[in-house]
């Protein structure tokens, strides 16, 4: 049952961010999720058109796993039971960067590897089973209802139907429709202002192929093969083991050097990487289906929390608020952490997003003219939006900071300043010691996993070797067989 049957919230988008947001809001109101894709397959067997990146490699870093488990207790066990794999970093990975292979030390953190379809399906099933959330699939939002003072609902229509659009009233509308959101345009249609937007685009393009091991193939002894880019080598290659004994391989390059979608050319593209092992690995596997591409990789940040003529009763979350270059594997984790932050700011307590209290009200005042308070106690929309924006800071510092320094990047924001350049030089020194230093690697990976702030990289265990020691020797060839590890990650 819902926290109340009186208030109503509409969430635009039924992907991970949308469903977790709906879960949190269901403690305070009746919730309707409007999803443009049809979800006719009850098993959710394949990628959805509305998530163009769904066919590509996905990882859920530790920060996201902790957030997801706190929202839906037991869900990590459910995902594992359905084939999701824990990938220990760095022990379960074979990694190459800047001409060096990483040593495979004991794992200090773990990724969760599975297809996006599996993750979305399990989350959707759990959220709907909690009650209080209605899912309108095959329905698209065509605009906002309201004015510059307050959003009072959305205008929708059934996809493929001849019926006219109709309106759904709501006390709160949450935009979880992803990086291609149309809400900024719709704000202009009701006399409000779109948020400031910053875009940092390297032009990076992905191509992805699904693989199955041949019947006589031996087990690789690892779960992830990862070629990282650097200032001299701009290509990225990620090969991940997923459920069902399959592997997903995503190859990417910067603008003008994108990976091709022709199967033969895709395999040939692997020759460009700095070691032949990647192509050798791909040659031993059986490709399944077509090669799929994705060019939507820009970092996009929309500053809803800044001053402007924007209505009460509207929030943005997930990629609709801040989208990252997928190479960094942060988007799903940030969405889950934002849902946790939303639960906290609304005053929810207990498990599964259930609780009482909390509210979202006006954009510029405590209660917008002509609109009811969403909940009790009242919080301004912009105050809540500021909390959600704060969750993105660490991930944005990692992805935007790295991409600003890439040659040929196109950016609408300020370029790197002297501090950015100094920070970049320091981070390159850190990246140089991590392949052979377990202690520094533990702190470094805690930041990448979004369980620690960037300031952790100034810890003496990182800073001293980065500034005063030469990098340790690492394996000259791929460390495919590991008899044991040298020490721990302490």
Tab-separated table of C-alpha atoms in Angstrom:
chain	number	residue	atom	x	y	z
A	1	UNK	CA	0.000	0.000	0.000
A	2	UNK	CA	1.160	3.573	-0.575
A	3	UNK	CA	2.066	6.121	2.030
A	4	UNK	CA	-1.030	8.115	1.011
A	5	UNK	CA	-3.772	7.779	-1.533
A	6	UNK	CA	-4.297	11.541	-1.848
A	7	UNK	CA	-1.183	12.917	-3.538
A	8	UNK	CA	-0.008	11.873	-6.993
A	9	UNK	CA	3.451	11.876	-8.586
A	10	UNK	CA	4.286	11.185	-12.217
A	11	UNK	CA	7.725	9.866	-13.184
A	12	UNK	CA	8.684	10.297	-16.838
A	13	UNK	CA	10.769	7.257	-17.845
A	14	UNK	CA	10.708	3.695	-16.571
A	15	UNK	CA	14.379	2.830	-16.635
A	16	UNK	CA	16.583	2.370	-13.562
A	17	UNK	CA	16.469	6.007	-12.431
A	18	UNK	CA	12.724	6.236	-12.991
A	19	UNK	CA	11.797	3.031	-11.184
A	20	UNK	CA	13.991	3.775	-8.159
A	21	UNK	CA	12.556	7.287	-7.976
A	22	UNK	CA	9.044	5.836	-8.134
A	23	UNK	CA	9.917	3.461	-5.312
A	24	UNK	CA	11.011	6.326	-3.069
A	25	UNK	CA	8.017	8.524	-3.915
A	26	UNK	CA	5.562	5.686	-3.305
A	27	UNK	CA	6.157	6.194	0.420
A	28	UNK	CA	4.452	9.566	0.092
A	29	UNK	CA	2.006	9.341	-2.807
A	30	UNK	CA	0.396	7.304	-5.507
A	31	UNK	CA	2.951	7.094	-8.342
A	32	UNK	CA	2.512	6.677	-12.088
A	33	UNK	CA	5.535	5.843	-14.238
A	34	UNK	CA	5.096	6.768	-17.906
A	35	UNK	CA	7.381	4.715	-20.172
A	36	UNK	CA	7.386	5.211	-23.945
A	37	UNK	CA	8.735	1.741	-24.753
A	38	UNK	CA	6.370	-1.198	-24.912
A	39	UNK	CA	7.245	-3.864	-22.371
A	40	UNK	CA	5.251	-6.674	-23.920
A	41	UNK	CA	7.850	-9.315	-23.136
A	42	UNK	CA	7.280	-10.194	-19.465
A	43	UNK	CA	10.783	-11.589	-19.219
A	44	UNK	CA	12.348	-8.380	-20.502
A	45	UNK	CA	14.528	-10.533	-22.704
A	46	UNK	CA	16.164	-7.857	-24.803
A	47	UNK	CA	17.396	-4.260	-24.823
A	48	UNK	CA	14.743	-1.561	-25.124
A	49	UNK	CA	14.795	1.033	-27.937
A	50	UNK	CA	14.526	3.831	-25.390
A	51	UNK	CA	17.933	2.946	-23.947
A	52	UNK	CA	20.311	3.145	-26.935
A	53	UNK	CA	23.264	2.217	-24.734
A	54	UNK	CA	21.547	-0.938	-23.436
A	55	UNK	CA	23.327	-3.271	-25.870
A	56	UNK	CA	26.739	-2.101	-24.705
A	57	UNK	CA	28.861	-3.080	-21.734
A	58	UNK	CA	27.475	-2.042	-18.346
A	59	UNK	CA	28.952	-2.239	-14.876
A	60	UNK	CA	27.497	-1.363	-11.517
A	61	UNK	CA	30.325	-0.144	-9.278
A	62	UNK	CA	30.297	-0.647	-5.525
A	63	UNK	CA	28.749	2.728	-4.692
A	64	UNK	CA	25.761	1.854	-6.842
A	65	UNK	CA	25.432	-1.631	-5.422
A	66	UNK	CA	25.315	-0.282	-1.877
A	67	UNK	CA	22.665	2.259	-2.857
A	68	UNK	CA	20.564	-0.316	-4.708
A	69	UNK	CA	20.673	-2.783	-1.838
A	70	UNK	CA	19.606	-0.102	0.643
A	71	UNK	CA	16.578	0.709	-1.518
A	72	UNK	CA	15.643	-2.889	-2.347
A	73	UNK	CA	17.123	-5.214	0.280
A	74	UNK	CA	18.129	-8.572	-1.157
A	75	UNK	CA	18.198	-7.434	-4.771
A	76	UNK	CA	21.911	-8.121	-5.247
A	77	UNK	CA	21.253	-11.726	-4.315
A	78	UNK	CA	18.392	-11.858	-6.821
A	79	UNK	CA	20.626	-10.477	-9.563
A	80	UNK	CA	23.335	-13.016	-8.738
A	81	UNK	CA	20.774	-15.846	-8.781
A	82	UNK	CA	19.783	-14.766	-12.296
A	83	UNK	CA	23.344	-14.706	-13.570
A	84	UNK	CA	24.896	-11.352	-12.648
A	85	UNK	CA	28.594	-11.728	-11.855
A	86	UNK	CA	30.777	-10.010	-9.254
A	87	UNK	CA	34.031	-8.845	-10.848
A	88	UNK	CA	36.795	-8.297	-8.335
A	89	UNK	CA	39.002	-5.303	-9.043
A	90	UNK	CA	41.738	-5.923	-9.985
A	91	UNK	CA	41.971	-9.697	-9.460
A	92	UNK	CA	39.235	-10.717	-11.916
A	93	UNK	CA	40.434	-8.271	-14.571
A	94	UNK	CA	43.169	-8.250	-17.191
A	95	UNK	CA	43.946	-4.568	-17.769
A	96	UNK	CA	46.325	-2.670	-20.030
A	97	UNK	CA	47.191	1.014	-20.042
A	98	UNK	CA	50.131	3.121	-21.210
A	99	UNK	CA	52.103	0.095	-22.390
A	100	UNK	CA	51.757	-1.762	-19.084
A	101	UNK	CA	49.661	-4.634	-17.759
A	102	UNK	CA	48.138	-4.329	-14.294
A	103	UNK	CA	49.101	-6.856	-11.665
A	104	UNK	CA	46.136	-8.905	-10.458
A	105	UNK	CA	46.164	-8.237	-6.732
A	106	UNK	CA	43.486	-9.332	-4.284
A	107	UNK	CA	40.224	-7.511	-4.957
A	108	UNK	CA	39.563	-4.341	-2.963
A	109	UNK	CA	36.198	-3.641	-4.593
A	110	UNK	CA	33.809	-5.400	-6.963
A	111	UNK	CA	31.860	-4.501	-10.043
A	112	UNK	CA	28.550	-6.152	-10.807
A	113	UNK	CA	28.441	-7.314	-14.408
A	114	UNK	CA	25.267	-8.195	-16.295
A	115	UNK	CA	23.293	-7.007	-19.278
A	116	UNK	CA	21.272	-3.837	-18.859
A	117	UNK	CA	18.149	-5.792	-19.770
A	118	UNK	CA	18.592	-8.105	-16.775
A	119	UNK	CA	19.233	-5.265	-14.354
A	120	UNK	CA	16.240	-3.218	-15.506
A	121	UNK	CA	13.962	-6.246	-15.452
A	122	UNK	CA	14.829	-7.284	-11.896
A	123	UNK	CA	14.558	-3.713	-10.575
A	124	UNK	CA	11.224	-3.163	-12.330
A	125	UNK	CA	9.798	-6.414	-10.969
A	126	UNK	CA	10.851	-5.583	-7.421
A	127	UNK	CA	9.519	-2.020	-7.511
A	128	UNK	CA	6.151	-3.036	-8.935
A	129	UNK	CA	5.895	-5.838	-6.379
A	130	UNK	CA	6.277	-3.290	-3.573
A	131	UNK	CA	2.945	-1.721	-4.568
A	132	UNK	CA	1.900	1.874	-4.965
A	133	UNK	CA	3.432	2.270	-8.436
A	134	UNK	CA	1.497	2.031	-11.692
A	135	UNK	CA	3.450	1.565	-14.920
A	136	UNK	CA	2.027	2.970	-18.165
A	137	UNK	CA	4.157	1.289	-20.824
A	138	UNK	CA	3.914	2.140	-24.507
A	139	UNK	CA	2.916	5.681	-23.530
A	140	UNK	CA	4.880	8.816	-24.297
A	141	UNK	CA	4.817	12.203	-22.639
A	142	UNK	CA	4.317	15.020	-25.146
A	143	UNK	CA	4.476	18.029	-22.831
A	144	UNK	CA	4.010	19.535	-19.397
A	145	UNK	CA	0.709	20.797	-18.001
A	146	UNK	CA	0.931	23.997	-16.006
A	147	UNK	CA	2.678	27.334	-16.236
A	148	UNK	CA	5.864	29.072	-15.167
A	149	UNK	CA	4.702	29.011	-11.545
A	150	UNK	CA	3.826	25.339	-11.203
A	151	UNK	CA	3.732	22.081	-13.132
A	152	UNK	CA	0.400	20.361	-12.574
A	153	UNK	CA	0.851	17.234	-14.656
A	154	UNK	CA	1.831	15.900	-18.069
A	155	UNK	CA	0.247	15.439	-21.461
A	156	UNK	CA	0.524	11.880	-22.817
A	157	UNK	CA	-0.564	9.676	-25.674
A	158	UNK	CA	-0.484	5.981	-26.416
A	159	UNK	CA	2.195	5.092	-28.936
A	160	UNK	CA	0.748	3.829	-32.211
A	161	UNK	CA	-2.838	4.614	-31.218
A	162	UNK	CA	-5.211	6.960	-33.024
A	163	UNK	CA	-6.526	8.481	-29.801
A	164	UNK	CA	-5.933	12.115	-28.934
A	165	UNK	CA	-3.450	13.052	-26.201
A	166	UNK	CA	-4.832	13.305	-22.691
A	167	UNK	CA	-3.641	14.860	-19.451
A	168	UNK	CA	-2.535	13.242	-16.210
A	169	UNK	CA	-2.718	15.527	-13.184
A	170	UNK	CA	0.100	15.386	-10.667
A	171	UNK	CA	1.387	17.203	-7.608
A	172	UNK	CA	4.942	16.369	-8.675
A	173	UNK	CA	6.525	15.464	-12.025
A	174	UNK	CA	9.989	13.894	-12.081
A	175	UNK	CA	11.984	13.815	-15.316
A	176	UNK	CA	13.856	10.512	-15.488
A	177	UNK	CA	13.708	10.287	-19.287
A	178	UNK	CA	17.470	10.208	-19.851
A	179	UNK	CA	20.095	12.253	-21.660
A	180	UNK	CA	17.785	13.010	-24.602
A	181	UNK	CA	15.090	14.542	-22.375
A	182	UNK	CA	12.697	17.030	-23.971
A	183	UNK	CA	11.717	18.695	-20.699
A	184	UNK	CA	13.948	21.776	-21.252
A	185	UNK	CA	12.002	22.436	-24.465
A	186	UNK	CA	8.667	21.840	-22.759
A	187	UNK	CA	9.575	24.369	-20.077
A	188	UNK	CA	9.750	27.041	-22.765
A	189	UNK	CA	6.308	26.021	-24.006
A	190	UNK	CA	4.740	26.881	-20.619
A	191	UNK	CA	6.594	30.182	-20.266
A	192	UNK	CA	9.386	28.953	-18.002
A	193	UNK	CA	13.153	28.887	-18.531
A	194	UNK	CA	15.239	25.878	-19.458
A	195	UNK	CA	18.199	25.228	-17.142
A	196	UNK	CA	21.742	26.198	-18.019
A	197	UNK	CA	23.462	23.290	-19.722
A	198	UNK	CA	27.106	22.281	-20.030
A	199	UNK	CA	28.237	19.766	-22.629
A	200	UNK	CA	31.672	18.143	-22.901
A	201	UNK	CA	31.837	15.932	-25.977
A	202	UNK	CA	34.899	13.961	-27.039
A	203	UNK	CA	33.031	12.582	-30.046
A	204	UNK	CA	33.713	9.079	-28.788
A	205	UNK	CA	31.740	6.350	-30.508
A	206	UNK	CA	31.111	2.743	-29.440
A	207	UNK	CA	30.492	-0.484	-31.276
A	208	UNK	CA	29.514	-3.644	-29.421
A	209	UNK	CA	29.354	-7.324	-30.288
A	210	UNK	CA	27.932	-10.165	-28.198
A	211	UNK	CA	30.067	-13.334	-28.072
A	212	UNK	CA	29.732	-16.933	-26.976
A	213	UNK	CA	32.728	-19.180	-26.184
A	214	UNK	CA	33.267	-21.949	-28.703
A	215	UNK	CA	32.559	-25.475	-27.405
A	216	UNK	CA	36.242	-26.339	-27.010
A	217	UNK	CA	37.231	-23.037	-25.389
A	218	UNK	CA	39.002	-23.089	-22.044
A	219	UNK	CA	37.886	-20.781	-19.254
A	220	UNK	CA	39.756	-17.486	-19.405
A	221	UNK	CA	40.394	-17.292	-15.673
A	222	UNK	CA	39.093	-13.723	-15.527
A	223	UNK	CA	35.802	-11.830	-16.002
A	224	UNK	CA	36.947	-8.630	-17.696
A	225	UNK	CA	39.503	-7.627	-20.320
A	226	UNK	CA	40.053	-3.881	-20.311
A	227	UNK	CA	42.231	-1.679	-22.525
A	228	UNK	CA	42.273	1.826	-21.048
A	229	UNK	CA	43.020	4.950	-23.085
A	230	UNK	CA	45.675	7.535	-22.282
A	231	UNK	CA	47.033	10.721	-23.818
A	232	UNK	CA	48.987	8.775	-26.426
A	233	UNK	CA	46.488	5.965	-27.071
A	234	UNK	CA	42.836	7.100	-27.361
A	235	UNK	CA	41.122	3.732	-27.938
A	236	UNK	CA	39.104	1.888	-25.301
A	237	UNK	CA	38.250	-1.805	-25.301
A	238	UNK	CA	36.066	-3.532	-22.697
A	239	UNK	CA	35.178	-7.228	-22.774
A	240	UNK	CA	32.875	-8.364	-19.955
A	241	UNK	CA	31.497	-11.723	-18.942
A	242	UNK	CA	27.714	-11.514	-18.378
A	243	UNK	CA	24.884	-13.889	-17.537
A	244	UNK	CA	24.291	-17.032	-19.566
A	245	UNK	CA	27.968	-17.678	-20.190
A	246	UNK	CA	28.118	-14.849	-22.752
A	247	UNK	CA	30.575	-11.998	-23.206
A	248	UNK	CA	29.971	-8.434	-24.370
A	249	UNK	CA	32.784	-6.603	-26.190
A	250	UNK	CA	32.642	-2.819	-26.668
A	251	UNK	CA	35.341	-1.042	-28.669
A	252	UNK	CA	35.468	2.735	-28.933
A	253	UNK	CA	37.520	5.526	-30.384
A	254	UNK	CA	37.415	9.321	-30.516
A	255	UNK	CA	35.793	11.445	-33.200
A	256	UNK	CA	36.956	10.248	-36.612
A	257	UNK	CA	38.245	6.919	-35.249
A	258	UNK	CA	35.004	5.283	-34.106
A	259	UNK	CA	34.736	1.503	-34.127
A	260	UNK	CA	32.842	0.169	-37.194
A	261	UNK	CA	29.664	-1.919	-37.171
A	262	UNK	CA	30.622	-4.316	-39.966
A	263	UNK	CA	31.576	-7.592	-38.211
A	264	UNK	CA	34.793	-8.113	-40.170
A	265	UNK	CA	35.795	-4.488	-39.788
A	266	UNK	CA	34.964	-4.639	-36.071
A	267	UNK	CA	37.412	-7.494	-35.626
A	268	UNK	CA	40.006	-5.720	-37.752
A	269	UNK	CA	39.581	-2.563	-35.649
A	270	UNK	CA	41.012	-4.511	-32.712
A	271	UNK	CA	44.382	-4.527	-34.528
A	272	UNK	CA	44.727	-0.848	-33.650
A	273	UNK	CA	45.036	-1.569	-29.948
A	274	UNK	CA	48.528	-1.530	-28.416
A	275	UNK	CA	48.717	-5.303	-27.877
A	276	UNK	CA	47.531	-8.156	-30.126
A	277	UNK	CA	45.828	-10.037	-27.278
A	278	UNK	CA	42.506	-8.235	-27.730
A	279	UNK	CA	42.125	-9.288	-31.350
A	280	UNK	CA	43.395	-12.782	-30.553
A	281	UNK	CA	40.733	-13.115	-27.864
A	282	UNK	CA	37.936	-11.926	-30.152
A	283	UNK	CA	39.078	-14.357	-32.854
A	284	UNK	CA	38.610	-17.340	-30.535
A	285	UNK	CA	34.970	-16.510	-29.727
A	286	UNK	CA	31.751	-17.022	-31.669
A	287	UNK	CA	30.009	-13.711	-32.498
A	288	UNK	CA	26.249	-13.545	-31.971
A	289	UNK	CA	23.928	-11.182	-33.807
A	290	UNK	CA	24.854	-7.826	-35.252
A	291	UNK	CA	27.366	-5.217	-34.174
A	292	UNK	CA	25.578	-2.232	-32.605
A	293	UNK	CA	26.862	1.323	-32.289
A	294	UNK	CA	26.255	4.236	-29.947
A	295	UNK	CA	27.381	7.819	-30.518
A	296	UNK	CA	25.613	9.418	-27.528
A	297	UNK	CA	28.609	9.676	-25.221
A	298	UNK	CA	28.847	13.370	-24.328
A	299	UNK	CA	28.934	14.535	-20.726
A	300	UNK	CA	25.818	16.696	-20.245
A	301	UNK	CA	24.971	18.591	-17.064
A	302	UNK	CA	21.754	20.560	-16.611
A	303	UNK	CA	21.835	23.069	-13.762
A	304	UNK	CA	18.250	23.015	-12.504
A	305	UNK	CA	19.467	24.058	-9.061
A	306	UNK	CA	20.612	27.469	-10.347
A	307	UNK	CA	18.328	30.542	-10.226
A	308	UNK	CA	15.838	30.865	-13.061
A	309	UNK	CA	12.153	31.064	-13.858
A	310	UNK	CA	11.295	27.424	-13.355
A	311	UNK	CA	8.092	26.020	-11.936
A	312	UNK	CA	7.389	24.294	-8.678
A	313	UNK	CA	6.508	20.624	-8.806
A	314	UNK	CA	9.234	19.537	-11.247
A	315	UNK	CA	12.444	17.614	-10.530
A	316	UNK	CA	15.100	16.074	-12.787
A	317	UNK	CA	17.066	12.971	-11.870
A	318	UNK	CA	19.469	10.489	-13.458
A	319	UNK	CA	20.783	11.223	-16.949
A	320	UNK	CA	18.098	13.884	-17.411
A	321	UNK	CA	19.988	15.869	-14.774
A	322	UNK	CA	23.574	14.797	-15.429
A	323	UNK	CA	24.749	12.301	-18.063
A	324	UNK	CA	28.297	10.988	-18.188
A	325	UNK	CA	30.569	9.535	-20.841
A	326	UNK	CA	29.707	5.809	-20.536
A	327	UNK	CA	33.399	4.863	-20.566
A	328	UNK	CA	33.525	5.708	-16.852
A	329	UNK	CA	30.643	3.416	-15.843
A	330	UNK	CA	29.033	5.933	-13.497
A	331	UNK	CA	25.504	6.650	-14.749
A	332	UNK	CA	23.568	3.831	-13.080
A	333	UNK	CA	25.447	4.252	-9.812
A	334	UNK	CA	24.749	7.989	-9.646
A	335	UNK	CA	21.051	7.344	-10.393
A	336	UNK	CA	20.819	4.865	-7.500
A	337	UNK	CA	22.663	7.234	-5.155
A	338	UNK	CA	20.318	10.065	-6.136
A	339	UNK	CA	17.326	7.897	-5.236
A	340	UNK	CA	18.870	7.290	-1.812
A	341	UNK	CA	19.437	11.035	-1.422
A	342	UNK	CA	15.824	11.725	-2.424
A	343	UNK	CA	14.597	9.262	0.180
A	344	UNK	CA	16.679	10.999	2.828
A	345	UNK	CA	15.589	14.524	1.919
A	346	UNK	CA	11.932	13.484	1.900
A	347	UNK	CA	12.332	12.007	5.358
A	348	UNK	CA	11.618	8.388	4.400
A	349	UNK	CA	12.486	5.696	6.898
A	350	UNK	CA	12.525	1.929	6.935
A	351	UNK	CA	13.307	-0.467	4.109
A	352	UNK	CA	12.283	-0.628	0.482
A	353	UNK	CA	11.698	3.131	0.274
A	354	UNK	CA	8.786	3.011	2.756
A	355	UNK	CA	8.360	5.762	5.305
A	356	UNK	CA	6.439	8.888	6.182
A	357	UNK	CA	6.897	12.622	6.132
A	358	UNK	CA	8.801	14.812	3.725
A	359	UNK	CA	7.550	17.021	0.951
A	360	UNK	CA	8.359	18.804	-2.286
A	361	UNK	CA	6.618	22.107	-2.822
A	362	UNK	CA	7.474	25.355	-4.587
A	363	UNK	CA	10.224	26.375	-6.957
A	364	UNK	CA	10.774	29.889	-5.557
A	365	UNK	CA	8.702	29.738	-2.354
A	366	UNK	CA	7.558	27.296	0.263
A	367	UNK	CA	4.270	26.629	-1.480
A	368	UNK	CA	3.608	27.559	-5.094
A	369	UNK	CA	0.514	29.582	-5.929
A	370	UNK	CA	-2.328	27.475	-7.187
A	371	UNK	CA	-0.744	24.179	-6.181
A	372	UNK	CA	-1.015	21.777	-3.269
A	373	UNK	CA	1.938	20.811	-1.177
A	374	UNK	CA	3.435	17.486	-2.113
A	375	UNK	CA	3.556	15.901	1.305
A	376	UNK	CA	3.903	17.436	4.750
A	377	UNK	CA	6.441	19.867	6.082
A	378	UNK	CA	7.231	21.386	2.684
A	379	UNK	CA	10.583	21.609	0.896
A	380	UNK	CA	11.178	23.882	-2.057
A	381	UNK	CA	11.705	22.086	-5.347
A	382	UNK	CA	15.012	23.832	-5.892
A	383	UNK	CA	16.266	22.756	-2.459
A	384	UNK	CA	15.585	19.123	-3.329
A	385	UNK	CA	17.086	19.602	-6.783
A	386	UNK	CA	20.235	21.011	-5.183
A	387	UNK	CA	20.601	17.838	-3.107
A	388	UNK	CA	20.249	15.649	-6.204
A	389	UNK	CA	22.783	17.775	-8.086
A	390	UNK	CA	25.253	17.395	-5.234
A	391	UNK	CA	25.251	13.627	-5.683
A	392	UNK	CA	26.724	14.064	-9.169
A	393	UNK	CA	29.778	16.051	-8.109
A	394	UNK	CA	32.350	13.264	-7.710
A	395	UNK	CA	31.331	11.474	-10.907
A	396	UNK	CA	31.299	14.751	-12.836
A	397	UNK	CA	34.770	15.624	-11.545
A	398	UNK	CA	36.056	12.269	-12.827
A	399	UNK	CA	34.402	12.157	-16.242
A	400	UNK	CA	34.264	15.838	-17.165
A	401	UNK	CA	37.701	16.483	-15.728
A	402	UNK	CA	39.262	13.709	-17.782
A	403	UNK	CA	37.390	14.478	-20.994
A	404	UNK	CA	38.143	18.213	-20.951
A	405	UNK	CA	41.824	17.372	-21.490
A	406	UNK	CA	41.262	15.143	-24.537
A	407	UNK	CA	42.431	16.698	-27.836
A	408	UNK	CA	39.533	17.700	-30.088
A	409	UNK	CA	36.955	17.848	-27.297
A	410	UNK	CA	33.997	20.142	-27.936
A	411	UNK	CA	32.791	21.924	-24.806
A	412	UNK	CA	30.236	24.607	-23.992
A	413	UNK	CA	31.776	25.178	-20.584
A	414	UNK	CA	35.096	26.677	-19.526
A	415	UNK	CA	38.265	24.954	-20.672
A	416	UNK	CA	40.852	23.568	-18.258
A	417	UNK	CA	42.534	26.221	-16.110
A	418	UNK	CA	45.934	26.106	-14.431
A	419	UNK	CA	44.565	24.117	-11.477
A	420	UNK	CA	42.902	21.624	-13.826
A	421	UNK	CA	46.178	21.111	-15.680
A	422	UNK	CA	48.095	20.642	-12.432
A	423	UNK	CA	45.464	18.166	-11.218
A	424	UNK	CA	45.664	16.322	-14.526
A	425	UNK	CA	49.430	15.903	-14.210
A	426	UNK	CA	49.034	14.559	-10.685
A	427	UNK	CA	46.327	12.100	-11.716
A	428	UNK	CA	48.509	10.812	-14.542
A	429	UNK	CA	51.232	10.093	-11.983
A	430	UNK	CA	48.688	8.295	-9.813
A	431	UNK	CA	47.489	6.224	-12.780
A	432	UNK	CA	51.112	5.276	-13.510
A	433	UNK	CA	51.705	3.726	-10.066
A	434	UNK	CA	48.358	1.970	-9.630
A	435	UNK	CA	49.097	-1.046	-11.908
A	436	UNK	CA	51.863	-2.246	-9.573
A	437	UNK	CA	50.937	-0.771	-6.196
A	438	UNK	CA	48.174	-2.545	-4.222
A	439	UNK	CA	47.869	0.082	-1.477
A	440	UNK	CA	47.562	3.034	-3.840
A	441	UNK	CA	45.224	0.979	-6.002
A	442	UNK	CA	42.828	0.406	-3.104
A	443	UNK	CA	42.322	4.146	-2.593
A	444	UNK	CA	42.221	4.872	-6.323
A	445	UNK	CA	39.518	2.288	-6.939
A	446	UNK	CA	37.439	3.526	-3.989
A	447	UNK	CA	37.133	6.873	-5.781
A	448	UNK	CA	36.319	5.265	-9.131
A	449	UNK	CA	33.723	3.096	-7.364
A	450	UNK	CA	32.070	6.242	-5.931
A	451	UNK	CA	32.482	5.093	-2.348
A	452	UNK	CA	35.079	7.768	-1.497
A	453	UNK	CA	35.544	11.434	-2.484
A	454	UNK	CA	38.311	12.551	-4.877
A	455	UNK	CA	40.241	13.885	-1.857
A	456	UNK	CA	41.071	10.242	-1.061
A	457	UNK	CA	43.632	10.449	-3.884
A	458	UNK	CA	45.677	12.793	-1.671
A	459	UNK	CA	46.078	10.061	0.975
A	460	UNK	CA	49.790	9.561	1.772
A	461	UNK	CA	49.564	5.965	0.569
A	462	UNK	CA	48.775	7.412	-2.872
A	463	UNK	CA	50.534	10.775	-2.906
A	464	UNK	CA	53.970	9.645	-1.692
A	465	UNK	CA	54.587	6.944	-4.319
A	466	UNK	CA	52.946	9.062	-7.018
A	467	UNK	CA	55.227	12.030	-6.354
A	468	UNK	CA	58.469	10.439	-5.206
A	469	UNK	CA	58.772	6.874	-6.524
A	470	UNK	CA	59.160	5.306	-9.914
A	471	UNK	CA	56.328	2.931	-10.909
A	472	UNK	CA	56.936	-0.695	-9.969
A	473	UNK	CA	57.593	-3.253	-12.663
A	474	UNK	CA	54.465	-5.009	-13.944
A	475	UNK	CA	53.917	-8.079	-16.156
A	476	UNK	CA	55.240	-7.774	-19.700
A	477	UNK	CA	52.467	-9.949	-21.108
A	478	UNK	CA	48.791	-10.397	-20.202
A	479	UNK	CA	48.593	-11.924	-16.687
A	480	UNK	CA	46.236	-14.700	-17.732
A	481	UNK	CA	47.258	-17.208	-15.068
A	482	UNK	CA	47.658	-16.076	-11.475
A	483	UNK	CA	49.193	-18.530	-9.053
A	484	UNK	CA	48.552	-16.128	-6.189
A	485	UNK	CA	48.773	-12.451	-5.523
A	486	UNK	CA	51.640	-10.432	-4.168
A	487	UNK	CA	50.358	-9.154	-0.862
A	488	UNK	CA	46.973	-7.642	-0.178
A	489	UNK	CA	45.378	-4.359	-1.008
A	490	UNK	CA	45.878	-2.923	2.435
